Amino acid sequence: MFTVTLIPGDGIGPEVVEAAVRVVEATRVPIRWERFEAGTEVMNKYGTPLPDEVFNSVLKNRVALKGPITTPIGTGYSSPNVALRKRLNLFANVRPAKNLPGVKTRYEGVDLVVIRENSEDLYSGLEHIVVPGVVESLKIITERASLRIARFAFEYAVKHGRKKVTAVHKANIMKLSDGLFLECCRRVARDYPQVEYEELIVDNTCMQLVTRPERFDVMVMENLYGDIVSDLCAGLVGGLGLTPSANVGEDGIVVYEAVHGSAPDIAGQNLANPIALILCAAMMLEDLGETSAAERVRLGVYRVLSEGKVRTRDLGGSATTTEVTDAIIAAMEV
Ligand code: ATP
């Protein structure tokens, strides 16, 4: 029996998390869910969007499945999603982007993984007003975190039989910070002669991603580039409704969450695509050693997408979240 912390979050979070739970339950892998509310309403009740009991539960269980939590834009409390990553020391964000059967996109042959550094860079939240009208934001890059993420990317490549790691940077402009990041990647690359290593400037990376995405394999980058580039990669394979991710900590804690946010524009209407979170659940099952259950979930998703009859609006269909979930569960049983 596994115990998994479940954080439905807010916005479309509860809808897509519920869908993923139903799919996992259909695999009959014995999982006990420890469910915790988090987000805007919790903030109103307890004065924090993410109470301590949530952290304690993840620390205890080492595995969590999480829906998105809304971050107020411009003002208000800082991102609970970032707070969770920081407090649990989840330094690596793994975001695979792969063409899915039946999802027609402009690109074929996309099968890449963005490894995003999760703990520093411009996300350090160090901003201040120098004088009215002038603001300074600090970008923090450390040798320790850069070596750690580079090592993680190469280890990931070896473990998953991947051939190449691309370090993405802007060291021509940010010579010290991105220069340090690159230097760390180079040092680590020397330990993995069996994996090809290349460096690419972030703007060129974006251009090549939309012209020749099939040339990419594992990509490693700082936090902000990772945020932007991985959304771009989600777009290559059909959008945010389809892309899962895992946040991994130094001591093996993993929090699985979709790349998408809380999508307030469609929240509470049973319109959200649950597939990203269902694929997160498949990643989770695989990491728990339940490989055949993970495969069954993926097969269910692939079958429903290939048939193309039951799809949410983001994929051009008119099905609800519940209908897509039902179809996936039915397809898993075939
Ligand atoms: P955040 O800053 O929290 O990452 P965001 O501003 O990037 O959030 P999202 O909440 O991810 O934005 O939503 C971006 C767009 O994608 C919205 O129009 C939203 O409706 C759509 N979207 C996101 N997730 C889904 C989903 N699972 N199903 C359908 N549409 C989605």
Short mmCIF file of C-alpha atoms and ligand atoms in Angstrom, two decimals:
data_model
loop_
_atom_site.label_atom_id
_atom_site.label_comp_id
_atom_site.label_asym_id
_atom_site.label_seq_id
_atom_site.Cartn_x
_atom_site.Cartn_y
_atom_site.Cartn_z
CA MET A 1 0.00 0.00 0.00
CA PHE A 2 1.39 3.40 -1.00
CA THR A 3 0.42 6.62 0.76
CA VAL A 4 0.39 9.67 -1.50
CA THR A 5 -0.25 13.29 -0.55
CA LEU A 6 -3.01 14.72 -2.72
CA ILE A 7 -3.24 18.49 -3.23
CA PRO A 8 -6.21 19.34 -5.45
CA GLY A 9 -5.26 23.05 -5.52
CA ASP A 10 -7.72 25.58 -6.93
CA GLY A 11 -9.12 26.72 -10.29
CA ILE A 12 -9.36 23.62 -12.49
CA GLY A 13 -7.12 21.76 -10.00
CA PRO A 14 -9.83 19.85 -8.13
CA GLU A 15 -11.48 18.75 -11.39
CA VAL A 16 -8.32 17.38 -13.01
CA VAL A 17 -6.97 15.89 -9.78
CA GLU A 18 -10.26 14.06 -9.26
CA ALA A 19 -9.97 12.68 -12.79
CA ALA A 20 -6.42 11.43 -12.12
CA VAL A 21 -7.49 9.81 -8.84
CA ARG A 22 -10.30 7.95 -10.62
CA VAL A 23 -7.87 6.69 -13.27
CA VAL A 24 -5.33 5.55 -10.67
CA GLU A 25 -8.06 3.80 -8.74
CA ALA A 26 -9.09 2.01 -11.94
CA THR A 27 -5.57 0.47 -12.10
CA ARG A 28 -6.29 -1.09 -8.68
CA VAL A 29 -2.82 -0.17 -7.42
CA PRO A 30 -3.44 0.18 -3.67
CA ILE A 31 -2.95 3.85 -2.83
CA ARG A 32 -4.14 5.70 0.25
CA TRP A 33 -4.56 9.40 -0.51
CA GLU A 34 -3.85 12.04 2.12
CA ARG A 35 -5.87 14.95 0.81
CA PHE A 36 -5.09 18.59 1.67
CA GLU A 37 -6.79 21.76 0.57
CA ALA A 38 -4.53 24.58 -0.64
CA GLY A 39 -5.00 27.82 -2.54
CA THR A 40 -7.11 30.95 -2.47
CA GLU A 41 -9.89 29.73 -0.16
CA VAL A 42 -7.41 28.23 2.29
CA MET A 43 -5.63 31.59 2.30
CA ASN A 44 -8.87 33.29 3.29
CA LYS A 45 -9.45 30.77 6.10
CA TYR A 46 -5.96 30.22 7.54
CA GLY A 47 -3.92 33.20 6.33
CA THR A 48 -1.64 31.00 4.21
CA PRO A 49 -2.42 29.30 0.90
CA LEU A 50 -0.27 26.33 1.89
CA PRO A 51 -0.52 25.28 5.57
CA ASP A 52 2.34 23.46 7.31
CA GLU A 53 0.40 20.19 7.44
CA VAL A 54 0.73 19.95 3.64
CA PHE A 55 4.53 20.15 3.82
CA ASN A 56 4.63 17.66 6.69
CA SER A 57 2.53 15.19 4.74
CA VAL A 58 4.76 15.39 1.63
CA LEU A 59 7.88 15.09 3.80
CA LYS A 60 6.44 11.95 5.35
CA ASN A 61 5.04 10.30 2.21
CA ARG A 62 7.79 11.42 -0.23
CA VAL A 63 5.26 11.41 -3.09
CA ALA A 64 2.54 13.93 -3.93
CA LEU A 65 0.11 14.49 -6.75
CA LYS A 66 -0.75 18.16 -7.02
CA GLY A 67 -3.16 20.37 -8.91
CA PRO A 68 -2.30 23.97 -9.79
CA ILE A 69 -2.63 26.74 -7.21
CA THR A 70 -3.40 30.28 -8.37
CA THR A 71 -0.72 32.93 -7.91
CA PRO A 72 -2.05 36.48 -7.75
CA ILE A 73 -0.46 38.58 -10.48
CA GLY A 74 1.46 41.76 -9.57
CA THR A 75 0.36 41.92 -5.93
CA GLY A 76 -0.69 39.60 -3.09
CA TYR A 77 1.00 36.51 -1.68
CA SER A 78 3.94 34.97 -3.48
CA SER A 79 3.46 31.79 -5.51
CA PRO A 80 2.50 28.78 -3.35
CA ASN A 81 3.78 26.55 -6.18
CA VAL A 82 7.23 28.14 -5.86
CA ALA A 83 7.03 28.01 -2.04
CA LEU A 84 6.36 24.27 -2.15
CA ARG A 85 9.34 23.66 -4.43
CA LYS A 86 11.58 25.78 -2.23
CA ARG A 87 10.59 24.41 1.14
CA LEU A 88 10.77 20.81 -0.02
CA ASN A 89 14.00 21.49 -1.88
CA LEU A 90 12.51 20.22 -5.15
CA PHE A 91 15.37 21.42 -7.29
CA ALA A 92 14.60 19.67 -10.57
CA ASN A 93 11.53 20.00 -12.72
CA VAL A 94 11.22 17.30 -15.37
CA ARG A 95 8.94 18.19 -18.28
CA PRO A 96 8.67 15.67 -21.09
CA ALA A 97 7.10 16.79 -24.38
CA LYS A 98 6.28 14.03 -26.83
CA ASN A 99 3.91 13.75 -29.78
CA LEU A 100 0.82 11.82 -28.77
CA PRO A 101 -1.03 9.48 -31.11
CA GLY A 102 -4.02 11.11 -32.76
CA VAL A 103 -3.10 14.64 -31.69
CA LYS A 104 -2.37 16.41 -34.92
CA THR A 105 0.15 19.21 -34.50
CA ARG A 106 2.44 21.11 -36.84
CA TYR A 107 5.33 18.89 -35.78
CA GLU A 108 6.21 15.22 -35.85
CA GLY A 109 8.98 13.34 -34.11
CA VAL A 110 9.01 15.52 -30.99
CA ASP A 111 10.33 13.52 -28.06
CA LEU A 112 12.26 15.78 -25.72
CA VAL A 113 12.56 16.45 -22.01
CA VAL A 114 13.11 19.85 -20.45
CA ILE A 115 15.01 19.68 -17.16
CA ARG A 116 14.38 22.99 -15.43
CA GLU A 117 16.38 24.21 -12.43
CA ASN A 118 13.73 24.94 -9.84
CA SER A 119 15.39 26.65 -6.90
CA GLU A 120 17.00 29.93 -7.90
CA ASP A 121 17.51 32.38 -10.80
CA LEU A 122 15.03 35.28 -11.03
CA TYR A 123 12.60 33.24 -8.90
CA SER A 124 14.55 34.09 -5.76
CA GLY A 125 11.99 36.85 -5.20
CA LEU A 126 14.71 39.41 -4.48
CA GLU A 127 13.22 42.59 -5.88
CA HIS A 128 13.34 46.13 -4.60
CA ILE A 129 12.56 49.66 -5.63
CA VAL A 130 15.85 51.51 -6.04
CA VAL A 131 14.16 54.90 -6.46
CA PRO A 132 10.56 55.48 -7.57
CA GLY A 133 10.34 54.33 -11.17
CA VAL A 134 13.39 52.07 -10.99
CA VAL A 135 13.15 48.44 -9.84
CA GLU A 136 15.91 45.93 -9.40
CA SER A 137 15.34 42.14 -9.62
CA LEU A 138 18.18 39.88 -8.65
CA LYS A 139 19.10 36.82 -10.65
CA ILE A 140 20.89 34.35 -8.39
CA ILE A 141 22.91 31.55 -9.96
CA THR A 142 25.08 29.34 -7.79
CA GLU A 143 27.72 26.77 -8.57
CA ARG A 144 26.07 24.30 -6.21
CA ALA A 145 22.63 24.44 -7.81
CA SER A 146 24.04 24.49 -11.35
CA LEU A 147 26.22 21.42 -10.77
CA ARG A 148 23.29 19.67 -9.11
CA ILE A 149 20.87 20.26 -12.02
CA ALA A 150 23.51 19.41 -14.63
CA ARG A 151 24.26 16.12 -12.87
CA PHE A 152 20.54 15.41 -12.63
CA ALA A 153 20.11 16.00 -16.39
CA PHE A 154 22.95 13.66 -17.33
CA GLU A 155 21.80 11.01 -14.87
CA TYR A 156 18.31 11.31 -16.32
CA ALA A 157 19.70 10.89 -19.84
CA VAL A 158 21.63 7.75 -18.88
CA LYS A 159 18.73 6.24 -16.95
CA HIS A 160 16.25 6.84 -19.78
CA GLY A 161 18.56 5.81 -22.62
CA ARG A 162 18.77 9.28 -24.10
CA LYS A 163 21.62 10.35 -26.32
CA LYS A 164 22.14 14.08 -25.97
CA VAL A 165 21.98 16.89 -23.40
CA THR A 166 21.63 20.48 -24.60
CA ALA A 167 22.51 23.23 -22.10
CA VAL A 168 20.40 26.30 -22.86
CA HIS A 169 21.78 29.70 -21.83
CA LYS A 170 22.32 33.38 -22.56
CA ALA A 171 25.96 33.52 -21.53
CA ASN A 172 26.82 35.93 -24.33
CA ILE A 173 24.91 38.61 -22.39
CA MET A 174 24.88 37.33 -18.80
CA LYS A 175 28.52 36.40 -18.85
CA LEU A 176 28.87 35.82 -15.12
CA SER A 177 25.60 34.14 -14.15
CA ASP A 178 24.89 32.08 -17.26
CA GLY A 179 28.63 31.73 -17.72
CA LEU A 180 28.79 29.96 -14.35
CA PHE A 181 25.82 27.77 -15.28
CA LEU A 182 27.52 26.72 -18.52
CA GLU A 183 30.84 26.09 -16.84
CA CYS A 184 29.08 23.75 -14.40
CA CYS A 185 27.33 21.90 -17.25
CA ARG A 186 30.68 21.46 -19.01
CA ARG A 187 32.31 20.08 -15.89
CA VAL A 188 29.55 17.53 -15.38
CA ALA A 189 29.44 16.61 -19.08
CA ARG A 190 33.05 15.38 -18.85
CA ASP A 191 31.85 12.60 -16.54
CA TYR A 192 29.41 11.32 -19.18
CA PRO A 193 31.38 10.76 -22.39
CA GLN A 194 28.66 8.40 -23.65
CA VAL A 195 26.14 11.29 -23.77
CA GLU A 196 26.55 13.94 -26.45
CA TYR A 197 26.73 17.47 -25.01
CA GLU A 198 25.95 20.74 -26.75
CA GLU A 199 25.26 24.36 -25.77
CA LEU A 200 22.67 26.60 -27.36
CA ILE A 201 21.68 30.21 -26.73
CA VAL A 202 18.08 30.46 -25.54
CA ASP A 203 16.76 32.61 -28.40
CA ASN A 204 18.32 30.30 -30.99
CA THR A 205 16.86 27.37 -29.02
CA CYS A 206 13.36 28.82 -29.37
CA MET A 207 13.83 29.34 -33.08
CA GLN A 208 15.11 25.80 -33.58
CA LEU A 209 12.35 24.36 -31.42
CA VAL A 210 9.77 25.70 -33.86
CA THR A 211 11.73 24.70 -36.97
CA ARG A 212 13.43 21.41 -36.04
CA PRO A 213 12.09 20.23 -32.69
CA GLU A 214 13.06 16.62 -33.48
CA ARG A 215 16.75 17.56 -33.05
CA PHE A 216 16.32 17.98 -29.28
CA ASP A 217 16.61 15.27 -26.66
CA VAL A 218 17.29 16.25 -23.02
CA MET A 219 17.54 19.99 -22.43
CA VAL A 220 18.83 21.53 -19.21
CA MET A 221 18.34 25.16 -18.25
CA GLU A 222 17.89 27.74 -15.51
CA ASN A 223 14.53 28.39 -13.90
CA LEU A 224 13.11 31.23 -16.03
CA TYR A 225 14.23 29.87 -19.40
CA GLY A 226 12.82 26.51 -18.29
CA ASP A 227 9.46 28.04 -17.49
CA ILE A 228 9.13 29.70 -20.88
CA VAL A 229 10.75 27.04 -23.06
CA SER A 230 8.72 24.22 -21.52
CA ASP A 231 5.44 26.02 -22.27
CA LEU A 232 6.68 26.40 -25.83
CA CYS A 233 7.42 22.67 -25.90
CA ALA A 234 3.94 21.94 -24.57
CA GLY A 235 2.61 23.89 -27.55
CA LEU A 236 4.64 21.74 -29.95
CA VAL A 237 2.82 18.59 -28.91
CA GLY A 238 -0.74 19.84 -28.50
CA GLY A 239 -0.86 22.29 -25.62
CA LEU A 240 -0.90 22.61 -21.88
CA GLY A 241 -3.75 20.14 -21.48
CA LEU A 242 -1.41 17.27 -22.38
CA THR A 243 1.91 17.88 -20.63
CA PRO A 244 2.85 16.39 -17.27
CA SER A 245 5.82 17.20 -15.05
CA ALA A 246 7.61 16.00 -11.95
CA ASN A 247 9.39 18.11 -9.32
CA VAL A 248 12.21 16.09 -7.82
CA GLY A 249 14.11 16.73 -4.58
CA GLU A 250 17.63 15.85 -3.50
CA ASP A 251 16.38 13.25 -1.06
CA GLY A 252 14.02 11.59 -3.51
CA ILE A 253 10.80 13.49 -2.76
CA VAL A 254 8.70 13.88 -5.93
CA VAL A 255 5.70 16.16 -6.47
CA TYR A 256 3.90 15.48 -9.75
CA GLU A 257 2.00 18.35 -11.30
CA ALA A 258 0.82 19.41 -14.75
CA VAL A 259 2.72 22.16 -16.57
CA HIS A 260 -0.49 24.18 -16.83
CA GLY A 261 -1.77 26.67 -14.28
CA SER A 262 -5.15 26.95 -12.58
CA ALA A 263 -6.90 28.21 -15.76
CA PRO A 264 -9.45 30.43 -13.96
CA ASP A 265 -11.15 31.14 -17.30
CA ILE A 266 -12.54 27.60 -17.46
CA ALA A 267 -12.53 26.59 -13.78
CA GLY A 268 -15.55 24.85 -12.26
CA GLN A 269 -17.18 24.16 -15.64
CA ASN A 270 -16.05 20.57 -16.23
CA LEU A 271 -14.21 21.78 -19.35
CA ALA A 272 -10.57 21.24 -18.38
CA ASN A 273 -8.51 18.62 -20.14
CA PRO A 274 -7.52 16.09 -17.44
CA ILE A 275 -4.90 14.33 -19.58
CA ALA A 276 -1.88 16.32 -18.33
CA LEU A 277 -2.66 15.35 -14.76
CA ILE A 278 -3.52 11.78 -15.73
CA LEU A 279 -0.11 11.52 -17.42
CA CYS A 280 1.41 12.89 -14.18
CA ALA A 281 -0.28 10.00 -12.41
CA ALA A 282 1.26 7.62 -14.97
CA MET A 283 4.73 9.08 -14.25
CA MET A 284 4.03 8.61 -10.55
CA LEU A 285 2.94 4.97 -10.95
CA GLU A 286 6.05 4.24 -12.99
CA ASP A 287 8.33 5.80 -10.35
CA LEU A 288 6.53 3.78 -7.67
CA GLY A 289 7.53 0.66 -9.57
CA GLU A 290 4.01 0.02 -10.90
CA THR A 291 5.18 -0.08 -14.49
CA SER A 292 2.34 -2.12 -15.96
CA ALA A 293 -0.29 0.11 -14.30
CA ALA A 294 1.52 3.17 -15.70
CA GLU A 295 1.53 1.59 -19.16
CA ARG A 296 -2.18 0.83 -18.91
CA VAL A 297 -2.95 4.44 -18.04
CA ARG A 298 -0.87 5.70 -20.98
CA LEU A 299 -2.48 3.18 -23.30
CA GLY A 300 -5.93 4.34 -22.19
CA VAL A 301 -4.97 7.95 -22.93
CA TYR A 302 -3.43 7.03 -26.31
CA ARG A 303 -6.49 5.01 -27.33
CA VAL A 304 -8.90 7.83 -26.50
CA LEU A 305 -6.73 10.38 -28.30
CA SER A 306 -6.26 8.12 -31.34
CA GLU A 307 -9.99 7.49 -31.65
CA GLY A 308 -10.47 11.23 -31.48
CA LYS A 309 -14.14 11.06 -30.51
CA VAL A 310 -14.00 12.14 -26.89
CA ARG A 311 -11.94 15.29 -26.52
CA THR A 312 -12.09 18.44 -24.47
CA ARG A 313 -12.43 21.85 -26.08
CA ASP A 314 -8.69 22.68 -26.08
CA LEU A 315 -8.25 19.72 -28.48
CA GLY A 316 -11.12 20.79 -30.70
CA GLY A 317 -13.77 18.55 -29.09
CA SER A 318 -16.80 19.20 -26.94
CA ALA A 319 -16.49 16.53 -24.25
CA THR A 320 -16.37 17.35 -20.56
CA THR A 321 -13.57 16.52 -18.12
CA THR A 322 -15.72 13.71 -16.74
CA GLU A 323 -16.49 12.25 -20.17
CA VAL A 324 -12.80 12.17 -21.13
CA THR A 325 -11.96 10.51 -17.81
CA ASP A 326 -14.72 7.92 -18.28
CA ALA A 327 -13.47 7.19 -21.80
CA ILE A 328 -9.89 6.71 -20.59
CA ILE A 329 -10.98 4.35 -17.81
CA ALA A 330 -13.09 2.36 -20.30
CA ALA A 331 -10.16 2.23 -22.77
CA MET A 332 -7.84 0.94 -20.02
CA GLU A 333 -10.12 -2.03 -19.43
CA VAL A 334 -10.19 -3.11 -23.10
P1 ATP B 1 0.40 29.95 -14.39
O1 ATP B 1 1.00 31.29 -14.41
O2 ATP B 1 -0.23 29.55 -13.10
O3 ATP B 1 1.29 28.88 -14.98
P2 ATP B 1 -0.84 30.56 -16.84
O4 ATP B 1 -1.12 32.00 -16.81
O5 ATP B 1 0.35 30.04 -17.58
O6 ATP B 1 -0.84 29.98 -15.36
P3 ATP B 1 -2.83 28.59 -17.36
O7 ATP B 1 -3.65 28.59 -16.14
O8 ATP B 1 -1.91 27.45 -17.55
O9 ATP B 1 -2.09 29.97 -17.47
O10 ATP B 1 -3.76 28.72 -18.64
C1 ATP B 1 -3.32 29.20 -19.90
C2 ATP B 1 -4.39 28.91 -20.94
O11 ATP B 1 -4.44 27.51 -21.20
C3 ATP B 1 -5.79 29.31 -20.47
O12 ATP B 1 -6.53 29.82 -21.54
C4 ATP B 1 -6.39 28.01 -20.00
O13 ATP B 1 -7.78 27.95 -20.14
C5 ATP B 1 -5.71 26.97 -20.89
N1 ATP B 1 -5.53 25.73 -20.15
C6 ATP B 1 -4.62 25.49 -19.18
N2 ATP B 1 -4.75 24.25 -18.70
C7 ATP B 1 -5.74 23.69 -19.38
C8 ATP B 1 -6.36 22.37 -19.33
N3 ATP B 1 -5.95 21.42 -18.49
N4 ATP B 1 -7.38 22.14 -20.17
C9 ATP B 1 -7.81 23.07 -21.04
N5 ATP B 1 -7.27 24.30 -21.13
C10 ATP B 1 -6.25 24.61 -20.31
#
